[in-house]
Amino acid sequence: MTLAVFYKLVAIFLTAGLGWIVGRMRWLGNERQGADPARTLSNAAFYIFVPALLFRTTARLDYAHLPWGLIVAFFVPVVGLAIVVYVVERHRNRGGRLSVAAPSVRAVSASFGNTLQIGVPMAAALFGEAGLGLHITIVSMHSLTLLTVLTTLAELDLARARARHEEAGGGSLLSTLKLTVRNTIIHPVVLPVLAGMAWNFTGWRLPPVVDEVLQQLGAAVVPLCLTLIGMSLAYNGLRGGLRGAVKLSAMKLLVLPAVVLVVAHWGFGLAGLPLQVAVMMAALPAGSNTLMFSQRYETLESETTSTIVLSTLAFAATAPLWLAVLALVD
């Protein structure tokens, strides 16, 4: 592991540690007295800062010059594994022991990586400017692809649950369908993506003032999410979801990069620098946005927090492992 990546890991833990102190000291309020400051901050991230980041990203993407071979070779196995995790968890949750959104939340934890705080310095240190450019290309599509797919699956599960309830109460199936479509599109993840794409296709550039506002709002996502991780740890601890977190961390750090390596290399013929960038991006620990996703659906928040912390710690050991594997493949 390079010194730059190590420093980023330390910075992540220090920022999350600050959030833990804030939560432990109850500086923003006491969640036991009806006010939940962590959820308030999470809602601010989900409804203000993340939509700004997603809209600006999609509005500025140059779709014509993206390396689509690399993008397809990366996202086919990543989205495929996320859907497999979702299907397995949905089957296990048939009895309704957990929230109907639990399968989607666990699928996010198993597939969504920390592509910015750890991924960018890792790519720059290991692969230089050329590798960093490829990494940034995947990053530009990362949240748009994974969060949109898994948000849609979560909303469909919630809609099915509502439909069963309304059928029992004599509700209209048509009204349930309309509500499902509305909740899937008018959503703080999906809507800014669609709006950004629509703006992009007009060929217009974002006005400088608007672009600056969106950039400033989007810049708040990373520190806010890291602070939320620390606050969640202060409120819930690690023990509540430790067993699930160990499994999800192993899925994220070991299974996902293995699947990307096999599919991208032997399935799509990816080799050299693009293959190395794709595999090491898949090998990143769980991203902080996964906690925001779980808080959005009020599901498995303790397990998600534990997964982020454990996978980030374990990344120090698994990253050199995958670099050694890639040296053998190439």
Tab-separated table of C-alpha atoms in Angstrom, residues 98-304:
chain	number	residue	atom	x	y	z
A	98	LEU	CA	-36.427	-7.655	8.040
A	99	SER	CA	-37.642	-4.576	6.203
A	100	VAL	CA	-38.621	-5.113	2.569
A	101	ALA	CA	-35.785	-2.734	1.619
A	102	ALA	CA	-33.148	-4.931	3.338
A	103	PRO	CA	-32.152	-6.875	0.172
A	104	SER	CA	-31.373	-3.643	-1.690
A	105	VAL	CA	-29.457	-2.194	1.259
A	106	ARG	CA	-27.250	-5.289	1.514
A	107	ALA	CA	-26.734	-5.301	-2.254
A	108	VAL	CA	-25.463	-1.708	-2.034
A	109	SER	CA	-23.061	-2.621	0.787
A	110	ALA	CA	-21.680	-5.549	-1.226
A	111	SER	CA	-21.124	-3.582	-4.445
A	112	PHE	CA	-20.722	0.168	-3.825
A	113	GLY	CA	-17.079	1.121	-3.260
A	114	ASN	CA	-15.270	4.093	-1.767
A	115	THR	CA	-14.198	5.353	-5.169
A	116	LEU	CA	-13.292	8.918	-4.156
A	117	GLN	CA	-11.638	9.162	-0.733
A	118	ILE	CA	-9.590	5.971	-1.187
A	119	GLY	CA	-10.006	5.165	-4.875
A	120	VAL	CA	-8.651	8.392	-6.384
A	121	PRO	CA	-5.334	8.504	-4.436
A	122	MET	CA	-4.930	4.747	-4.924
A	123	ALA	CA	-5.339	5.010	-8.711
A	124	ALA	CA	-3.033	8.035	-8.904
A	125	ALA	CA	-0.321	6.378	-6.803
A	126	LEU	CA	-0.461	2.956	-8.450
A	127	PHE	CA	-1.272	3.729	-12.092
A	128	GLY	CA	-0.285	7.345	-12.709
A	129	GLU	CA	-2.186	9.901	-14.737
A	130	ALA	CA	-3.385	7.407	-17.368
A	131	GLY	CA	-4.802	5.052	-14.745
A	132	LEU	CA	-6.360	7.902	-12.802
A	133	GLY	CA	-8.151	9.032	-15.953
A	134	LEU	CA	-9.660	5.571	-16.417
A	135	HIS	CA	-10.609	5.442	-12.733
A	136	ILE	CA	-12.354	8.824	-12.897
A	137	THR	CA	-14.290	7.629	-15.940
A	138	ILE	CA	-15.758	4.721	-13.950
A	139	VAL	CA	-16.366	7.009	-10.955
A	140	SER	CA	-18.461	9.287	-13.158
A	141	MET	CA	-20.866	6.407	-13.808
A	142	HIS	CA	-20.565	4.662	-10.428
A	143	SER	CA	-23.274	6.323	-8.325
A	144	LEU	CA	-25.479	6.893	-11.348
A	145	THR	CA	-25.531	3.202	-12.219
A	146	LEU	CA	-25.541	1.378	-8.874
A	147	LEU	CA	-27.713	3.746	-6.853
A	148	THR	CA	-30.264	4.081	-9.643
A	149	VAL	CA	-30.595	0.303	-10.153
A	150	LEU	CA	-30.801	-0.533	-6.447
A	151	THR	CA	-33.087	2.395	-5.643
A	152	THR	CA	-35.478	1.116	-8.302
A	153	LEU	CA	-35.394	-2.392	-6.797
A	154	ALA	CA	-36.037	-1.004	-3.300
A	155	GLU	CA	-38.966	1.083	-4.494
A	156	LEU	CA	-40.451	-1.887	-6.366
A	157	ASP	CA	-40.266	-4.009	-3.202
A	158	LEU	CA	-41.929	-1.266	-1.192
A	159	ALA	CA	-44.607	-0.993	-3.868
A	160	ARG	CA	-45.297	-4.745	-3.729
A	161	ALA	CA	-45.650	-4.507	0.034
A	162	ARG	CA	-48.092	-1.621	-0.346
A	163	ALA	CA	-50.045	-3.537	-2.991
A	164	ARG	CA	-50.466	-6.528	-0.687
A	165	HIS	CA	-51.652	-4.225	2.063
A	166	GLU	CA	-54.094	-2.408	-0.213
A	167	GLU	CA	-55.463	-5.657	-1.627
A	168	ALA	CA	-56.190	-6.764	1.919
A	169	GLY	CA	-57.882	-3.425	2.562
A	170	GLY	CA	-59.619	-3.200	-0.796
A	171	GLY	CA	-57.235	-0.630	-2.274
A	172	SER	CA	-56.802	0.029	-5.988
A	173	LEU	CA	-53.992	-1.734	-7.862
A	174	LEU	CA	-53.880	1.159	-10.354
A	175	SER	CA	-53.302	3.696	-7.597
A	176	THR	CA	-50.473	1.526	-6.247
A	177	LEU	CA	-48.892	1.355	-9.718
A	178	LYS	CA	-49.093	5.126	-10.129
A	179	LEU	CA	-47.523	5.651	-6.717
A	180	THR	CA	-44.722	3.203	-7.567
A	181	VAL	CA	-43.834	4.998	-10.793
A	182	ARG	CA	-43.967	8.344	-9.038
A	183	ASN	CA	-41.766	7.223	-6.114
A	184	THR	CA	-39.229	5.629	-8.467
A	185	ILE	CA	-38.864	8.719	-10.673
A	186	ILE	CA	-39.501	11.540	-8.194
A	187	HIS	CA	-36.630	10.340	-6.047
A	188	PRO	CA	-33.518	12.220	-4.834
A	189	VAL	CA	-31.250	9.770	-6.677
A	190	VAL	CA	-33.142	8.951	-9.871
A	191	LEU	CA	-34.643	12.368	-10.672
A	192	PRO	CA	-31.385	14.390	-10.705
A	193	VAL	CA	-29.801	11.693	-12.897
A	194	LEU	CA	-32.653	11.913	-15.415
A	195	ALA	CA	-32.656	15.725	-15.253
A	196	GLY	CA	-28.873	15.865	-15.721
A	197	MET	CA	-29.058	13.551	-18.744
A	198	ALA	CA	-31.838	15.657	-20.251
A	199	TRP	CA	-29.722	18.803	-19.813
A	200	ASN	CA	-26.678	17.035	-21.250
A	201	PHE	CA	-28.535	16.016	-24.402
A	202	THR	CA	-29.518	19.648	-25.110
A	203	GLY	CA	-25.826	20.409	-25.657
A	204	TRP	CA	-26.012	23.479	-23.416
A	205	ARG	CA	-23.301	24.193	-20.854
A	206	LEU	CA	-24.292	24.829	-17.274
A	207	PRO	CA	-24.292	28.564	-16.438
A	208	PRO	CA	-21.099	29.326	-14.452
A	209	VAL	CA	-22.987	30.450	-11.342
A	210	VAL	CA	-25.201	27.355	-11.347
A	211	ASP	CA	-22.191	25.113	-11.895
A	212	GLU	CA	-20.371	26.738	-8.977
A	213	VAL	CA	-23.364	26.280	-6.658
A	214	LEU	CA	-23.735	22.619	-7.636
A	215	GLN	CA	-20.008	22.033	-7.175
A	216	GLN	CA	-20.052	23.504	-3.671
A	217	LEU	CA	-23.114	21.479	-2.673
A	218	GLY	CA	-21.629	18.283	-4.099
A	219	ALA	CA	-18.351	18.839	-2.244
A	220	ALA	CA	-20.231	18.454	1.062
A	221	VAL	CA	-21.234	14.844	0.360
A	222	VAL	CA	-17.966	13.141	1.372
A	223	PRO	CA	-17.278	14.853	4.730
A	224	LEU	CA	-20.950	14.736	5.684
A	225	CYS	CA	-21.229	11.010	5.002
A	226	LEU	CA	-18.022	10.263	6.916
A	227	THR	CA	-19.292	12.265	9.885
A	228	LEU	CA	-22.555	10.315	9.741
A	229	ILE	CA	-20.629	7.036	9.936
A	230	GLY	CA	-19.015	8.168	13.179
A	231	MET	CA	-22.325	9.367	14.630
A	232	SER	CA	-23.988	6.084	13.713
A	233	LEU	CA	-21.187	4.202	15.476
A	234	ALA	CA	-21.714	6.333	18.593
A	235	TYR	CA	-25.452	5.600	18.591
A	236	ASN	CA	-25.487	1.943	17.546
A	237	GLY	CA	-22.004	0.507	18.087
A	238	LEU	CA	-20.527	-2.340	16.015
A	239	ARG	CA	-22.009	-5.363	17.722
A	240	GLY	CA	-25.561	-5.078	16.387
A	241	GLY	CA	-24.729	-6.013	12.810
A	242	LEU	CA	-21.267	-7.490	13.142
A	243	ARG	CA	-22.012	-10.948	11.678
A	244	GLY	CA	-23.670	-9.516	8.584
A	245	ALA	CA	-20.920	-6.910	8.270
A	246	VAL	CA	-18.208	-9.580	8.167
A	247	LYS	CA	-20.021	-11.395	5.340
A	248	LEU	CA	-20.650	-8.214	3.366
A	249	SER	CA	-17.045	-7.056	3.835
A	250	ALA	CA	-15.784	-10.386	2.492
A	251	MET	CA	-18.188	-10.065	-0.435
A	252	LYS	CA	-16.985	-6.538	-1.212
A	253	LEU	CA	-13.239	-7.082	-0.753
A	254	LEU	CA	-12.794	-10.635	-2.064
A	255	VAL	CA	-15.769	-11.874	-4.109
A	256	LEU	CA	-16.536	-8.715	-6.114
A	257	PRO	CA	-12.980	-8.108	-7.414
A	258	ALA	CA	-12.689	-11.814	-8.244
A	259	VAL	CA	-15.893	-11.669	-10.300
A	260	VAL	CA	-14.756	-8.470	-12.050
A	261	LEU	CA	-11.373	-10.048	-12.841
A	262	VAL	CA	-12.905	-13.185	-14.356
A	263	VAL	CA	-15.679	-11.456	-16.321
A	264	ALA	CA	-13.649	-8.441	-17.489
A	265	HIS	CA	-10.526	-10.402	-18.466
A	266	TRP	CA	-11.850	-13.696	-19.803
A	267	GLY	CA	-15.323	-12.488	-20.751
A	268	PHE	CA	-14.623	-9.074	-22.310
A	269	GLY	CA	-10.920	-9.454	-23.109
A	270	LEU	CA	-9.810	-6.577	-20.873
A	271	ALA	CA	-6.064	-6.579	-20.124
A	272	GLY	CA	-3.208	-4.366	-19.010
A	273	LEU	CA	-3.903	-1.028	-17.345
A	274	PRO	CA	-7.718	-1.017	-17.898
A	275	LEU	CA	-8.000	-4.447	-16.235
A	276	GLN	CA	-5.851	-3.360	-13.294
A	277	VAL	CA	-7.935	-0.213	-12.760
A	278	ALA	CA	-11.225	-2.136	-12.974
A	279	VAL	CA	-10.175	-4.869	-10.527
A	280	MET	CA	-8.656	-2.489	-7.981
A	281	MET	CA	-11.752	-0.306	-8.142
A	282	ALA	CA	-13.899	-3.355	-7.418
A	283	ALA	CA	-11.548	-4.207	-4.518
A	284	LEU	CA	-12.208	-0.894	-2.714
A	285	PRO	CA	-13.985	-0.989	0.667
A	286	ALA	CA	-17.658	-0.130	1.045
A	287	GLY	CA	-18.381	3.529	0.332
A	288	SER	CA	-19.828	5.996	2.822
A	289	ASN	CA	-22.892	6.564	0.621
A	290	THR	CA	-24.115	3.091	1.581
A	291	LEU	CA	-24.982	4.391	5.058
A	292	MET	CA	-26.989	7.216	3.548
A	293	PHE	CA	-28.880	4.642	1.452
A	294	SER	CA	-29.674	2.509	4.513
A	295	GLN	CA	-30.804	5.558	6.478
A	296	ARG	CA	-33.052	6.598	3.635
A	297	TYR	CA	-34.975	3.326	4.042
A	298	GLU	CA	-34.386	3.072	7.841
A	299	THR	CA	-32.955	-0.422	7.364
A	300	LEU	CA	-29.812	-2.205	8.696
A	301	GLU	CA	-28.087	1.044	9.652
A	302	SER	CA	-25.860	-0.589	12.289
A	303	GLU	CA	-24.840	-3.409	9.939
A	304	THR	CA	-24.081	-0.948	7.143
